[in-house]
PDB file of C-alpha atoms and ligand atoms in Angstrom:
ATOM      1  CA  MET A 204    -111.073  22.526  93.470  1.00  0.00           C
ATOM      2  CA  PRO A 205    -109.817  21.440  89.589  1.00  0.00           C
ATOM      3  CA  GLY A 206    -109.217  24.255  87.228  1.00  0.00           C
ATOM      4  CA  LEU A 207    -105.564  25.439  88.190  1.00  0.00           C
ATOM      5  CA  ASP A 208    -103.879  27.313  85.098  1.00  0.00           C
ATOM      6  CA  ASN A 209    -103.002  24.884  82.394  1.00  0.00           C
ATOM      7  CA  GLU A 210    -100.281  26.501  81.184  1.00  0.00           C
ATOM      8  CA  ARG A 211     -97.232  24.455  80.645  1.00  0.00           C
ATOM      9  CA  HIS A 212     -94.839  26.154  83.449  1.00  0.00           C
ATOM     10  CA  TRP A 213     -92.199  23.005  83.039  1.00  0.00           C
ATOM     11  CA  SER A 214     -91.391  23.651  79.450  1.00  0.00           C
ATOM     12  CA  PRO A 215     -87.692  23.680  78.682  1.00  0.00           C
ATOM     13  CA  VAL A 216     -87.003  27.256  79.022  1.00  0.00           C
ATOM     14  CA  ALA A 217     -84.738  28.723  76.393  1.00  0.00           C
ATOM     15  CA  MET A 218     -82.263  30.985  78.595  1.00  0.00           C
ATOM     16  CA  THR A 219     -82.971  34.499  76.917  1.00  0.00           C
ATOM     17  CA  ALA A 220     -82.324  37.560  78.991  1.00  0.00           C
ATOM     18  CA  ALA A 221     -85.729  37.746  79.626  1.00  0.00           C
ATOM     19  CA  THR A 222     -86.137  34.528  81.421  1.00  0.00           C
ATOM     20  CA  LEU A 223     -83.147  34.926  83.359  1.00  0.00           C
ATOM     21  CA  SER A 224     -84.214  37.480  85.074  1.00  0.00           C
ATOM     22  CA  ALA A 225     -87.728  36.052  85.444  1.00  0.00           C
ATOM     23  CA  PRO A 226     -88.588  34.336  89.264  1.00  0.00           C
ATOM     24  CA  SER A 227     -88.345  30.915  88.083  1.00  0.00           C
ATOM     25  CA  THR A 228     -88.582  29.339  91.431  1.00  0.00           C
ATOM     26  CA  THR A 229     -92.214  30.174  91.314  1.00  0.00           C
ATOM     27  CA  LEU A 230     -94.514  27.357  91.346  1.00  0.00           C
ATOM     28  CA  THR A 231     -97.651  29.358  91.353  1.00  0.00           C
ATOM     29  CA  GLY A 232    -100.622  27.327  89.424  1.00  0.00           C
ATOM     30  CA  ARG A 233     -98.934  24.084  89.893  1.00  0.00           C
ATOM     31  CA  ALA A 234    -100.158  21.108  91.956  1.00  0.00           C
ATOM     32  CA  ALA A 235     -97.827  18.758  94.134  1.00  0.00           C
ATOM     33  CA  LEU A 236     -98.192  15.749  95.923  1.00  0.00           C
ATOM     34  CA  VAL A 237     -95.669  15.148  98.712  1.00  0.00           C
ATOM     35  CA  THR A 238     -95.447  11.441 100.461  1.00  0.00           C
ATOM     36  CA  GLY A 239     -94.168  11.564 104.243  1.00  0.00           C
ATOM     37  CA  ALA A 240     -95.829  15.146 104.357  1.00  0.00           C
ATOM     38  CA  ALA A 241     -97.023  14.902 108.089  1.00  0.00           C
ATOM     39  CA  SER A 242     -93.418  15.268 109.304  1.00  0.00           C
ATOM     40  CA  GLY A 243     -89.621  16.134 108.978  1.00  0.00           C
ATOM     41  CA  ILE A 244     -88.128  17.176 105.454  1.00  0.00           C
ATOM     42  CA  GLY A 245     -91.528  16.031 103.705  1.00  0.00           C
ATOM     43  CA  ARG A 246     -93.474  18.696 105.790  1.00  0.00           C
ATOM     44  CA  ALA A 247     -90.676  21.511 105.483  1.00  0.00           C
ATOM     45  CA  THR A 248     -90.888  20.449 101.569  1.00  0.00           C
ATOM     46  CA  ALA A 249     -94.801  20.566 101.370  1.00  0.00           C
ATOM     47  CA  GLU A 250     -94.682  23.910 103.266  1.00  0.00           C
ATOM     48  CA  LEU A 251     -92.149  25.656 100.916  1.00  0.00           C
ATOM     49  CA  LEU A 252     -93.671  24.287  97.517  1.00  0.00           C
ATOM     50  CA  ALA A 253     -97.087  26.154  99.189  1.00  0.00           C
ATOM     51  CA  ALA A 254     -95.131  29.301  99.800  1.00  0.00           C
ATOM     52  CA  ARG A 255     -93.962  29.313  96.366  1.00  0.00           C
ATOM     53  CA  GLY A 256     -97.697  29.120  95.222  1.00  0.00           C
ATOM     54  CA  ALA A 257     -98.017  25.090  94.528  1.00  0.00           C
ATOM     55  CA  ALA A 258    -101.325  23.535  95.419  1.00  0.00           C
ATOM     56  CA  VAL A 259    -100.092  20.576  97.909  1.00  0.00           C
ATOM     57  CA  LEU A 260    -101.487  17.352  98.721  1.00  0.00           C
ATOM     58  CA  VAL A 261    -100.011  15.977 102.001  1.00  0.00           C
ATOM     59  CA  ALA A 262    -100.034  12.121 101.817  1.00  0.00           C
ATOM     60  CA  ASP A 263     -99.244  10.632 105.126  1.00  0.00           C
ATOM     61  CA  LEU A 264    -100.108   7.471 107.077  1.00  0.00           C
ATOM     62  CA  ASP A 265    -100.484   9.910 110.258  1.00  0.00           C
ATOM     63  CA  GLU A 266    -103.727  11.828 110.061  1.00  0.00           C
ATOM     64  CA  THR A 267    -103.168  14.188 112.613  1.00  0.00           C
ATOM     65  CA  ASN A 268     -99.778  15.890 112.136  1.00  0.00           C
ATOM     66  CA  GLY A 269    -100.974  15.481 108.220  1.00  0.00           C
ATOM     67  CA  ALA A 270    -103.902  17.958 109.535  1.00  0.00           C
ATOM     68  CA  ALA A 271    -101.243  19.979 110.942  1.00  0.00           C
ATOM     69  CA  ALA A 272     -99.760  20.417 108.169  1.00  0.00           C
ATOM     70  CA  VAL A 273    -102.731  21.102 106.099  1.00  0.00           C
ATOM     71  CA  ASP A 274    -103.590  23.757 108.878  1.00  0.00           C
ATOM     72  CA  ALA A 275     -99.829  25.341 108.563  1.00  0.00           C
ATOM     73  CA  ILE A 276    -100.026  25.379 104.979  1.00  0.00           C
ATOM     74  CA  THR A 277    -103.627  27.109 104.841  1.00  0.00           C
ATOM     75  CA  SER A 278    -102.943  29.451 107.481  1.00  0.00           C
ATOM     76  CA  ALA A 279     -99.997  30.934 105.486  1.00  0.00           C
ATOM     77  CA  GLY A 280    -102.537  31.797 102.633  1.00  0.00           C
ATOM     78  CA  GLY A 281    -101.402  28.082 100.775  1.00  0.00           C
ATOM     79  CA  ARG A 282    -103.468  25.597  99.265  1.00  0.00           C
ATOM     80  CA  ALA A 283    -103.239  22.356 100.741  1.00  0.00           C
ATOM     81  CA  VAL A 284    -105.244  19.064 101.309  1.00  0.00           C
ATOM     82  CA  PHE A 285    -104.552  15.888 103.273  1.00  0.00           C
ATOM     83  CA  HIS A 286    -105.074  12.360 101.976  1.00  0.00           C
ATOM     84  CA  ARG A 287    -103.797   9.551 104.354  1.00  0.00           C
ATOM     85  CA  THR A 288    -101.916   7.202 102.331  1.00  0.00           C
ATOM     86  CA  ASP A 289     -99.856   4.146 103.019  1.00  0.00           C
ATOM     87  CA  VAL A 290     -97.172   4.254 100.106  1.00  0.00           C
ATOM     88  CA  THR A 291     -96.550   0.587 100.459  1.00  0.00           C
ATOM     89  CA  ASP A 292     -99.761   0.011  99.275  1.00  0.00           C
ATOM     90  CA  GLU A 293    -100.567  -0.061  95.489  1.00  0.00           C
ATOM     91  CA  VAL A 294    -104.096   0.623  95.707  1.00  0.00           C
ATOM     92  CA  GLN A 295    -103.689   3.264  98.243  1.00  0.00           C
ATOM     93  CA  VAL A 296    -101.010   4.860  95.685  1.00  0.00           C
ATOM     94  CA  ASP A 297    -102.942   4.606  92.809  1.00  0.00           C
ATOM     95  CA  ALA A 298    -105.890   6.673  95.213  1.00  0.00           C
ATOM     96  CA  MET A 299    -103.338   9.502  96.243  1.00  0.00           C
ATOM     97  CA  VAL A 300    -102.701  10.166  92.475  1.00  0.00           C
ATOM     98  CA  ARG A 301    -106.700  10.140  91.762  1.00  0.00           C
ATOM     99  CA  GLU A 302    -107.198  12.713  94.932  1.00  0.00           C
ATOM    100  CA  THR A 303    -104.394  14.909  93.749  1.00  0.00           C
ATOM    101  CA  LEU A 304    -106.276  15.201  90.540  1.00  0.00           C
ATOM    102  CA  ARG A 305    -109.813  15.395  91.938  1.00  0.00           C
ATOM    103  CA  ALA A 306    -108.737  18.204  94.102  1.00  0.00           C
ATOM    104  CA  PHE A 307    -106.628  20.264  91.668  1.00  0.00           C
ATOM    105  CA  GLY A 308    -107.431  18.687  88.602  1.00  0.00           C
ATOM    106  CA  ARG A 309    -103.849  17.885  87.517  1.00  0.00           C
ATOM    107  CA  LEU A 310    -100.208  16.713  88.807  1.00  0.00           C
ATOM    108  CA  ASP A 311     -97.220  18.805  88.103  1.00  0.00           C
ATOM    109  CA  ILE A 312     -94.972  17.831  90.638  1.00  0.00           C
ATOM    110  CA  ALA A 313     -94.586  14.908  92.873  1.00  0.00           C
ATOM    111  CA  VAL A 314     -92.087  14.539  95.941  1.00  0.00           C
ATOM    112  CA  ASN A 315     -91.834  11.064  96.943  1.00  0.00           C
ATOM    113  CA  ASN A 316     -90.125  11.082 100.289  1.00  0.00           C
ATOM    114  CA  ALA A 317     -91.920   9.076 102.978  1.00  0.00           C
ATOM    115  CA  GLY A 318     -89.374   6.427 104.365  1.00  0.00           C
ATOM    116  CA  THR A 319     -88.019   4.451 107.430  1.00  0.00           C
ATOM    117  CA  PRO A 320     -84.759   3.870 108.631  1.00  0.00           C
ATOM    118  CA  GLY A 321     -85.526   0.150 109.286  1.00  0.00           C
ATOM    119  CA  THR A 322     -83.370  -1.811 111.958  1.00  0.00           C
ATOM    120  CA  TYR A 323     -79.561  -0.625 113.241  1.00  0.00           C
ATOM    121  CA  ALA A 324     -78.215  -4.097 113.610  1.00  0.00           C
ATOM    122  CA  PRO A 325     -75.301  -6.118 111.520  1.00  0.00           C
ATOM    123  CA  LEU A 326     -76.114  -8.117 109.341  1.00  0.00           C
ATOM    124  CA  PRO A 327     -76.455 -11.517 110.678  1.00  0.00           C
ATOM    125  CA  ASP A 328     -78.830  -9.804 113.185  1.00  0.00           C
ATOM    126  CA  GLN A 329     -81.337  -8.639 111.012  1.00  0.00           C
ATOM    127  CA  THR A 330     -84.467 -10.555 110.158  1.00  0.00           C
ATOM    128  CA  LEU A 331     -86.107 -11.375 106.930  1.00  0.00           C
ATOM    129  CA  SER A 332     -89.450  -9.363 107.742  1.00  0.00           C
ATOM    130  CA  ASP A 333     -86.983  -6.178 108.987  1.00  0.00           C
ATOM    131  CA  TRP A 334     -85.093  -6.327 105.616  1.00  0.00           C
ATOM    132  CA  GLN A 335     -88.409  -6.549 103.567  1.00  0.00           C
ATOM    133  CA  ARG A 336     -90.665  -3.826 105.696  1.00  0.00           C
ATOM    134  CA  THR A 337     -87.768  -1.430 105.050  1.00  0.00           C
ATOM    135  CA  VAL A 338     -87.104  -2.174 100.949  1.00  0.00           C
ATOM    136  CA  GLU A 339     -91.054  -1.934 100.956  1.00  0.00           C
ATOM    137  CA  VAL A 340     -91.383   1.604 102.465  1.00  0.00           C
ATOM    138  CA  ASN A 341     -88.466   2.647 100.999  1.00  0.00           C
ATOM    139  CA  LEU A 342     -87.646   1.328  97.701  1.00  0.00           C
ATOM    140  CA  THR A 343     -91.234  -0.213  96.484  1.00  0.00           C
ATOM    141  CA  SER A 344     -93.195   2.734  97.535  1.00  0.00           C
ATOM    142  CA  THR A 345     -90.968   4.741  95.210  1.00  0.00           C
ATOM    143  CA  PHE A 346     -91.858   2.253  92.346  1.00  0.00           C
ATOM    144  CA  LEU A 347     -95.420   2.415  93.207  1.00  0.00           C
ATOM    145  CA  CYS A 348     -95.439   6.125  93.479  1.00  0.00           C
ATOM    146  CA  LEU A 349     -93.566   6.684  89.908  1.00  0.00           C
ATOM    147  CA  ARG A 350     -95.958   4.177  88.635  1.00  0.00           C
ATOM    148  CA  ALA A 351     -99.352   5.910  89.209  1.00  0.00           C
ATOM    149  CA  GLU A 352     -97.603   9.768  88.968  1.00  0.00           C
ATOM    150  CA  ILE A 353     -96.027   9.441  85.638  1.00  0.00           C
ATOM    151  CA  PRO A 354     -98.962   8.497  83.276  1.00  0.00           C
ATOM    152  CA  VAL A 355    -101.053  11.032  84.683  1.00  0.00           C
ATOM    153  CA  MET A 356     -97.787  13.869  84.143  1.00  0.00           C
ATOM    154  CA  LEU A 357     -97.605  12.489  80.442  1.00  0.00           C
ATOM    155  CA  GLU A 358    -101.065  13.282  79.751  1.00  0.00           C
ATOM    156  CA  THR A 359    -100.494  17.271  80.523  1.00  0.00           C
ATOM    157  CA  GLY A 360     -97.486  17.084  78.764  1.00  0.00           C
ATOM    158  CA  GLY A 361     -94.916  16.639  81.802  1.00  0.00           C
ATOM    159  CA  GLY A 362     -94.047  17.276  85.243  1.00  0.00           C
ATOM    160  CA  ASN A 363     -91.392  16.881  87.924  1.00  0.00           C
ATOM    161  CA  ILE A 364     -90.482  14.417  90.361  1.00  0.00           C
ATOM    162  CA  VAL A 365     -88.240  14.275  93.649  1.00  0.00           C
ATOM    163  CA  ASN A 366     -87.283  11.180  95.153  1.00  0.00           C
ATOM    164  CA  VAL A 367     -86.081  11.210  98.553  1.00  0.00           C
ATOM    165  CA  ALA A 368     -83.097   8.845  99.228  1.00  0.00           C
ATOM    166  CA  SER A 369     -79.884   9.610 101.628  1.00  0.00           C
ATOM    167  CA  ALA A 370     -76.336   9.858 101.466  1.00  0.00           C
ATOM    168  CA  ALA A 371     -76.634   5.836 102.614  1.00  0.00           C
ATOM    169  CA  GLY A 372     -78.109   5.791  98.720  1.00  0.00           C
ATOM    170  CA  LEU A 373     -74.644   6.691  97.833  1.00  0.00           C
ATOM    171  CA  ILE A 374     -72.218   5.440 100.316  1.00  0.00           C
ATOM    172  CA  GLY A 375     -72.322   2.283 102.513  1.00  0.00           C
ATOM    173  CA  PHE A 376     -72.918   2.569 106.626  1.00  0.00           C
ATOM    174  CA  ALA A 377     -72.480  -0.225 108.772  1.00  0.00           C
ATOM    175  CA  ASN A 378     -75.228  -2.090 110.645  1.00  0.00           C
ATOM    176  CA  LEU A 379     -78.111  -0.309 108.249  1.00  0.00           C
ATOM    177  CA  PRO A 380     -77.994  -2.846 105.445  1.00  0.00           C
ATOM    178  CA  ALA A 381     -81.825  -2.819 104.244  1.00  0.00           C
ATOM    179  CA  TYR A 382     -81.613   1.425 104.527  1.00  0.00           C
ATOM    180  CA  VAL A 383     -78.272   1.678 102.486  1.00  0.00           C
ATOM    181  CA  ALA A 384     -79.452  -1.202 100.112  1.00  0.00           C
ATOM    182  CA  SER A 385     -83.099   0.482  99.507  1.00  0.00           C
ATOM    183  CA  LYS A 386     -81.606   3.837  99.405  1.00  0.00           C
ATOM    184  CA  HIS A 387     -79.092   3.018  96.390  1.00  0.00           C
ATOM    185  CA  GLY A 388     -81.991   1.347  94.810  1.00  0.00           C
ATOM    186  CA  VAL A 389     -83.903   4.558  94.998  1.00  0.00           C
ATOM    187  CA  VAL A 390     -80.901   6.245  93.121  1.00  0.00           C
ATOM    188  CA  GLY A 391     -80.928   3.595  90.592  1.00  0.00           C
ATOM    189  CA  LEU A 392     -84.414   3.602  89.914  1.00  0.00           C
ATOM    190  CA  THR A 393     -84.527   7.663  89.690  1.00  0.00           C
ATOM    191  CA  LYS A 394     -81.675   7.514  87.058  1.00  0.00           C
ATOM    192  CA  SER A 395     -83.321   4.631  85.201  1.00  0.00           C
ATOM    193  CA  VAL A 396     -86.667   6.432  84.832  1.00  0.00           C
ATOM    194  CA  ALA A 397     -85.128   9.789  84.020  1.00  0.00           C
ATOM    195  CA  LEU A 398     -83.902   8.515  81.019  1.00  0.00           C
ATOM    196  CA  GLU A 399     -86.714   6.617  80.023  1.00  0.00           C
ATOM    197  CA  TYR A 400     -88.694  10.094  80.483  1.00  0.00           C
ATOM    198  CA  ALA A 401     -86.068  12.678  79.330  1.00  0.00           C
ATOM    199  CA  ARG A 402     -87.869  13.228  75.876  1.00  0.00           C
ATOM    200  CA  GLN A 403     -91.226  13.630  77.344  1.00  0.00           C
ATOM    201  CA  GLY A 404     -91.023  16.455  79.435  1.00  0.00           C
ATOM    202  CA  ILE A 405     -90.791  14.522  82.919  1.00  0.00           C
ATOM    203  CA  ARG A 406     -87.681  15.495  85.050  1.00  0.00           C
ATOM    204  CA  VAL A 407     -86.761  12.916  87.900  1.00  0.00           C
ATOM    205  CA  ASN A 408     -84.173  13.474  90.003  1.00  0.00           C
ATOM    206  CA  VAL A 409     -83.161  12.521  93.729  1.00  0.00           C
ATOM    207  CA  VAL A 410     -82.189  14.399  96.882  1.00  0.00           C
ATOM    208  CA  CYS A 411     -79.631  12.490  99.246  1.00  0.00           C
ATOM    209  CA  PRO A 412     -79.603  14.466 102.695  1.00  0.00           C
ATOM    210  CA  GLY A 413     -76.954  14.040 105.428  1.00  0.00           C
ATOM    211  CA  SER A 414     -78.242  13.793 109.114  1.00  0.00           C
ATOM    212  CA  VAL A 415     -81.328  15.761 109.288  1.00  0.00           C
ATOM    213  CA  ARG A 416     -82.845  17.350 112.400  1.00  0.00           C
ATOM    214  CA  THR A 417     -86.235  15.331 112.252  1.00  0.00           C
ATOM    215  CA  PRO A 418     -88.591  12.955 114.279  1.00  0.00           C
ATOM    216  CA  MET A 419     -86.942  10.116 112.152  1.00  0.00           C
ATOM    217  CA  LEU A 420     -83.569  11.035 113.432  1.00  0.00           C
ATOM    218  CA  ALA A 421     -84.455  11.565 116.817  1.00  0.00           C
ATOM    219  CA  GLY A 422     -86.018   8.543 117.246  1.00  0.00           C
ATOM    220  CA  PHE A 423     -83.010   6.535 115.779  1.00  0.00           C
ATOM    221  CA  VAL A 424     -81.021   7.687 118.428  1.00  0.00           C
ATOM    222  CA  GLY A 425     -83.913   7.070 121.014  1.00  0.00           C
ATOM    223  CA  GLY A 426     -84.412  11.160 121.637  1.00  0.00           C
ATOM    224  CA  ASP A 427     -80.626  11.145 122.822  1.00  0.00           C
ATOM    225  CA  GLU A 428     -79.575  14.885 122.217  1.00  0.00           C
ATOM    226  CA  ALA A 429     -76.269  14.420 122.762  1.00  0.00           C
ATOM    227  CA  ALA A 430     -75.763  11.669 120.253  1.00  0.00           C
ATOM    228  CA  LEU A 431     -77.864  13.792 117.704  1.00  0.00           C
ATOM    229  CA  GLU A 432     -75.041  16.907 118.600  1.00  0.00           C
ATOM    230  CA  HIS A 433     -72.635  14.073 117.710  1.00  0.00           C
ATOM    231  CA  MET A 434     -74.002  12.960 114.700  1.00  0.00           C
ATOM    232  CA  GLY A 435     -74.220  16.744 113.672  1.00  0.00           C
ATOM    233  CA  ARG A 436     -70.260  17.219 114.345  1.00  0.00           C
ATOM    234  CA  MET A 437     -68.982  14.410 112.332  1.00  0.00           C
ATOM    235  CA  ALA A 438     -70.398  16.150 109.114  1.00  0.00           C
ATOM    236  CA  PRO A 439     -67.690  18.318 107.623  1.00  0.00           C
ATOM    237  CA  GLN A 440     -69.949  21.337 108.419  1.00  0.00           C
ATOM    238  CA  GLY A 441     -70.129  20.237 111.794  1.00  0.00           C
ATOM    239  CA  ARG A 442     -73.765  20.338 112.302  1.00  0.00           C
ATOM    240  CA  LEU A 443     -77.127  18.586 111.607  1.00  0.00           C
ATOM    241  CA  ALA A 444     -79.016  19.838 108.284  1.00  0.00           C
ATOM    242  CA  GLU A 445     -82.649  21.378 109.218  1.00  0.00           C
ATOM    243  CA  PRO A 446     -85.664  19.962 107.115  1.00  0.00           C
ATOM    244  CA  THR A 447     -85.799  23.582 105.348  1.00  0.00           C
ATOM    245  CA  GLU A 448     -82.081  22.888 103.874  1.00  0.00           C
ATOM    246  CA  ILE A 449     -83.602  19.483 102.702  1.00  0.00           C
ATOM    247  CA  ALA A 450     -86.620  21.089 101.518  1.00  0.00           C
ATOM    248  CA  ALA A 451     -84.831  24.166  99.334  1.00  0.00           C
ATOM    249  CA  ALA A 452     -83.111  21.568  97.409  1.00  0.00           C
ATOM    250  CA  ILE A 453     -86.127  20.024  96.462  1.00  0.00           C
ATOM    251  CA  ALA A 454     -87.664  23.017  95.823  1.00  0.00           C
ATOM    252  CA  TRP A 455     -85.208  24.083  93.324  1.00  0.00           C
ATOM    253  CA  LEU A 456     -85.281  21.091  91.311  1.00  0.00           C
ATOM    254  CA  CYS A 457     -88.923  21.088  90.976  1.00  0.00           C
ATOM    255  CA  SER A 458     -88.365  24.719  89.700  1.00  0.00           C
ATOM    256  CA  ASP A 459     -87.784  26.123  86.300  1.00  0.00           C
ATOM    257  CA  GLU A 460     -84.190  27.040  87.281  1.00  0.00           C
ATOM    258  CA  ALA A 461     -83.287  23.305  87.167  1.00  0.00           C
ATOM    259  CA  SER A 462     -85.007  22.592  83.262  1.00  0.00           C
ATOM    260  CA  TYR A 463     -82.018  20.941  82.390  1.00  0.00           C
ATOM    261  CA  VAL A 464     -81.353  18.566  85.152  1.00  0.00           C
ATOM    262  CA  THR A 465     -82.597  14.987  85.186  1.00  0.00           C
ATOM    263  CA  GLY A 466     -81.329  11.871  86.338  1.00  0.00           C
ATOM    264  CA  HIS A 467     -79.163  13.482  88.832  1.00  0.00           C
ATOM    265  CA  ALA A 468     -78.522  12.625  92.924  1.00  0.00           C
ATOM    266  CA  LEU A 469     -78.076  15.643  94.613  1.00  0.00           C
ATOM    267  CA  ALA A 470     -76.338  15.510  97.923  1.00  0.00           C
ATOM    268  CA  VAL A 471     -77.383  18.002 100.620  1.00  0.00           C
ATOM    269  CA  ASP A 472     -75.358  16.399 103.066  1.00  0.00           C
ATOM    270  CA  GLY A 473     -72.745  19.100 104.876  1.00  0.00           C
ATOM    271  CA  GLY A 474     -70.010  17.554 102.844  1.00  0.00           C
ATOM    272  CA  VAL A 475     -70.305  14.234 103.849  1.00  0.00           C
ATOM    273  CA  LEU A 476     -69.774  12.853 100.187  1.00  0.00           C
ATOM    274  CA  ALA A 477     -66.734  14.889  99.513  1.00  0.00           C
ATOM    275  CA  THR A 478     -64.964  13.127 102.449  1.00  0.00           C
TER     276      THR A 478
HETATM  277  N1  LIG B1922     -84.061  12.480 108.694  1.00  0.00           N
HETATM  278  C1  LIG B1922     -82.517  12.401 108.715  1.00  0.00           C
HETATM  279  O1  LIG B1922     -81.452  12.573 108.572  1.00  0.00           O
HETATM  280  C2  LIG B1922     -82.595  11.709 107.089  1.00  0.00           C
HETATM  281  C3  LIG B1922     -81.073  11.584 106.284  1.00  0.00           C
HETATM  282  C4  LIG B1922     -81.170  11.084 104.824  1.00  0.00           C
HETATM  283  C5  LIG B1922     -82.628  10.595 104.361  1.00  0.00           C
HETATM  284  N2  LIG B1922     -83.635  10.485 105.064  1.00  0.00           N
HETATM  285  C6  LIG B1922     -84.742  10.009 104.277  1.00  0.00           C
HETATM  286  O2  LIG B1922     -85.941  11.674 104.213  1.00  0.00           O
HETATM  287  C7  LIG B1922     -87.418  10.821 104.195  1.00  0.00           C
HETATM  288  C8  LIG B1922     -87.799  11.696 105.084  1.00  0.00           C
HETATM  289  O3  LIG B1922     -87.328  11.356 106.622  1.00  0.00           O
HETATM  290  P1  LIG B1922     -87.394  12.478 107.841  1.00  0.00           P
HETATM  291  O4  LIG B1922     -86.358  12.383 108.408  1.00  0.00           O
HETATM  292  O5  LIG B1922     -88.587  13.386 107.601  1.00  0.00           O
HETATM  293  O6  LIG B1922     -88.604  11.182 108.744  1.00  0.00           O
HETATM  294  P2  LIG B1922     -89.711  11.635 109.345  1.00  0.00           P
HETATM  295  O7  LIG B1922     -90.051  10.631 110.481  1.00  0.00           O
HETATM  296  O8  LIG B1922     -89.798  12.971 110.283  1.00  0.00           O
HETATM  297  O9  LIG B1922     -91.273  11.899 108.517  1.00  0.00           O
HETATM  298  C9  LIG B1922     -91.325  10.550 107.564  1.00  0.00           C
HETATM  299  C10 LIG B1922     -92.832  10.610 107.250  1.00  0.00           C
HETATM  300  O10 LIG B1922     -93.440   9.515 106.778  1.00  0.00           O
HETATM  301  C11 LIG B1922     -94.442   9.067 107.005  1.00  0.00           C
HETATM  302  N3  LIG B1922     -94.491   7.580 106.436  1.00  0.00           N
HETATM  303  C12 LIG B1922     -93.703   6.705 107.127  1.00  0.00           C
HETATM  304  N4  LIG B1922     -94.091   5.400 106.144  1.00  0.00           N
HETATM  305  C13 LIG B1922     -94.959   5.948 105.491  1.00  0.00           C
HETATM  306  C14 LIG B1922     -96.137   4.903 104.831  1.00  0.00           C
HETATM  307  N5  LIG B1922     -95.765   3.643 104.447  1.00  0.00           N
HETATM  308  N6  LIG B1922     -96.678   5.387 104.042  1.00  0.00           N
HETATM  309  C15 LIG B1922     -97.144   6.799 104.155  1.00  0.00           C
HETATM  310  N7  LIG B1922     -96.109   7.561 105.019  1.00  0.00           N
HETATM  311  C16 LIG B1922     -95.587   6.966 105.678  1.00  0.00           C
HETATM  312  C17 LIG B1922     -94.435   9.084 108.590  1.00  0.00           C
HETATM  313  O11 LIG B1922     -95.787   9.074 108.872  1.00  0.00           O
HETATM  314  C18 LIG B1922     -93.538  10.588 108.807  1.00  0.00           C
HETATM  315  O12 LIG B1922     -94.727  11.422 108.734  1.00  0.00           O
HETATM  316  C19 LIG B1922     -87.122   9.706 104.469  1.00  0.00           C
HETATM  317  O13 LIG B1922     -87.150   9.070 103.139  1.00  0.00           O
HETATM  318  C20 LIG B1922     -85.736   9.252 104.922  1.00  0.00           C
HETATM  319  O14 LIG B1922     -85.110   8.087 104.827  1.00  0.00           O
HETATM  320  C21 LIG B1922     -83.734  11.406 106.683  1.00  0.00           C
END
């Protein structure tokens, strides 16, 4: 289904009275990919980008839930396709970007979201393979995605990239050394790449969520609802975030309303970073 509108929606917008009153959160005519889009934050993001008018490639390892995400988007009148992708595999990441071009003819928005919490244990009890796997899924995958996405965006004059790190990409958490280190890496990578492409029409930002009610967090506490509620109460706002609240921040960064925002790490954490 190639042939989306070729207008360069992401061009820096002069804030005239006319543009200030325009609905600049719209993503109509843009093509997006979202990794880890079969579940949680990624799925909420794919659904919101589609609701705002973007055609969305849903990339994930999980084919069943990926197909369900596509169904939800198309049932709501949006446009989406699923592409099975392991974001740790460079061949599959390159194929994911090629599939976006095949399906939609362009790539304007990329949300590099897939991740894993890794093993919760003190550092001496962490195995090398746990460490390597966590860094691979969270950080190396972001490098592979950026490397595949940027040249394609440059060909059409620019684009928007949002990586998903964590509040643990900005502050430490005991017993999650690989997760915290890899998410700090995603923040640093985002800032460096944002500087490389700031004059070439590509904005690169990173969203750093606090604790969000998703299957990942539920799995992290072994499905213990009381433990989830406790995590929510630890946040200054006194509750967990919903995936849609993280998706809203990502969609804003992808929109023209964020036209002068790049290299920014946006905490969406109910106040955790303020403590
Ligand atoms: N849930 C939270 O509290 C929280 C907090 C901070 C940051 N985050 C980050 O948000 C992102 C999304 O997390 P979530 O909570 O929505 O998790 P989730 O488990 O609900 O969804 C993650 C998705 O990523 C997919 N995935 C995992 N490894 C993959 C791989 N190698 N290739 C392709 N897809 C893969 C999974 O199949 C799943 O569909 C992660 O990067 C996570 O670290 C989550």
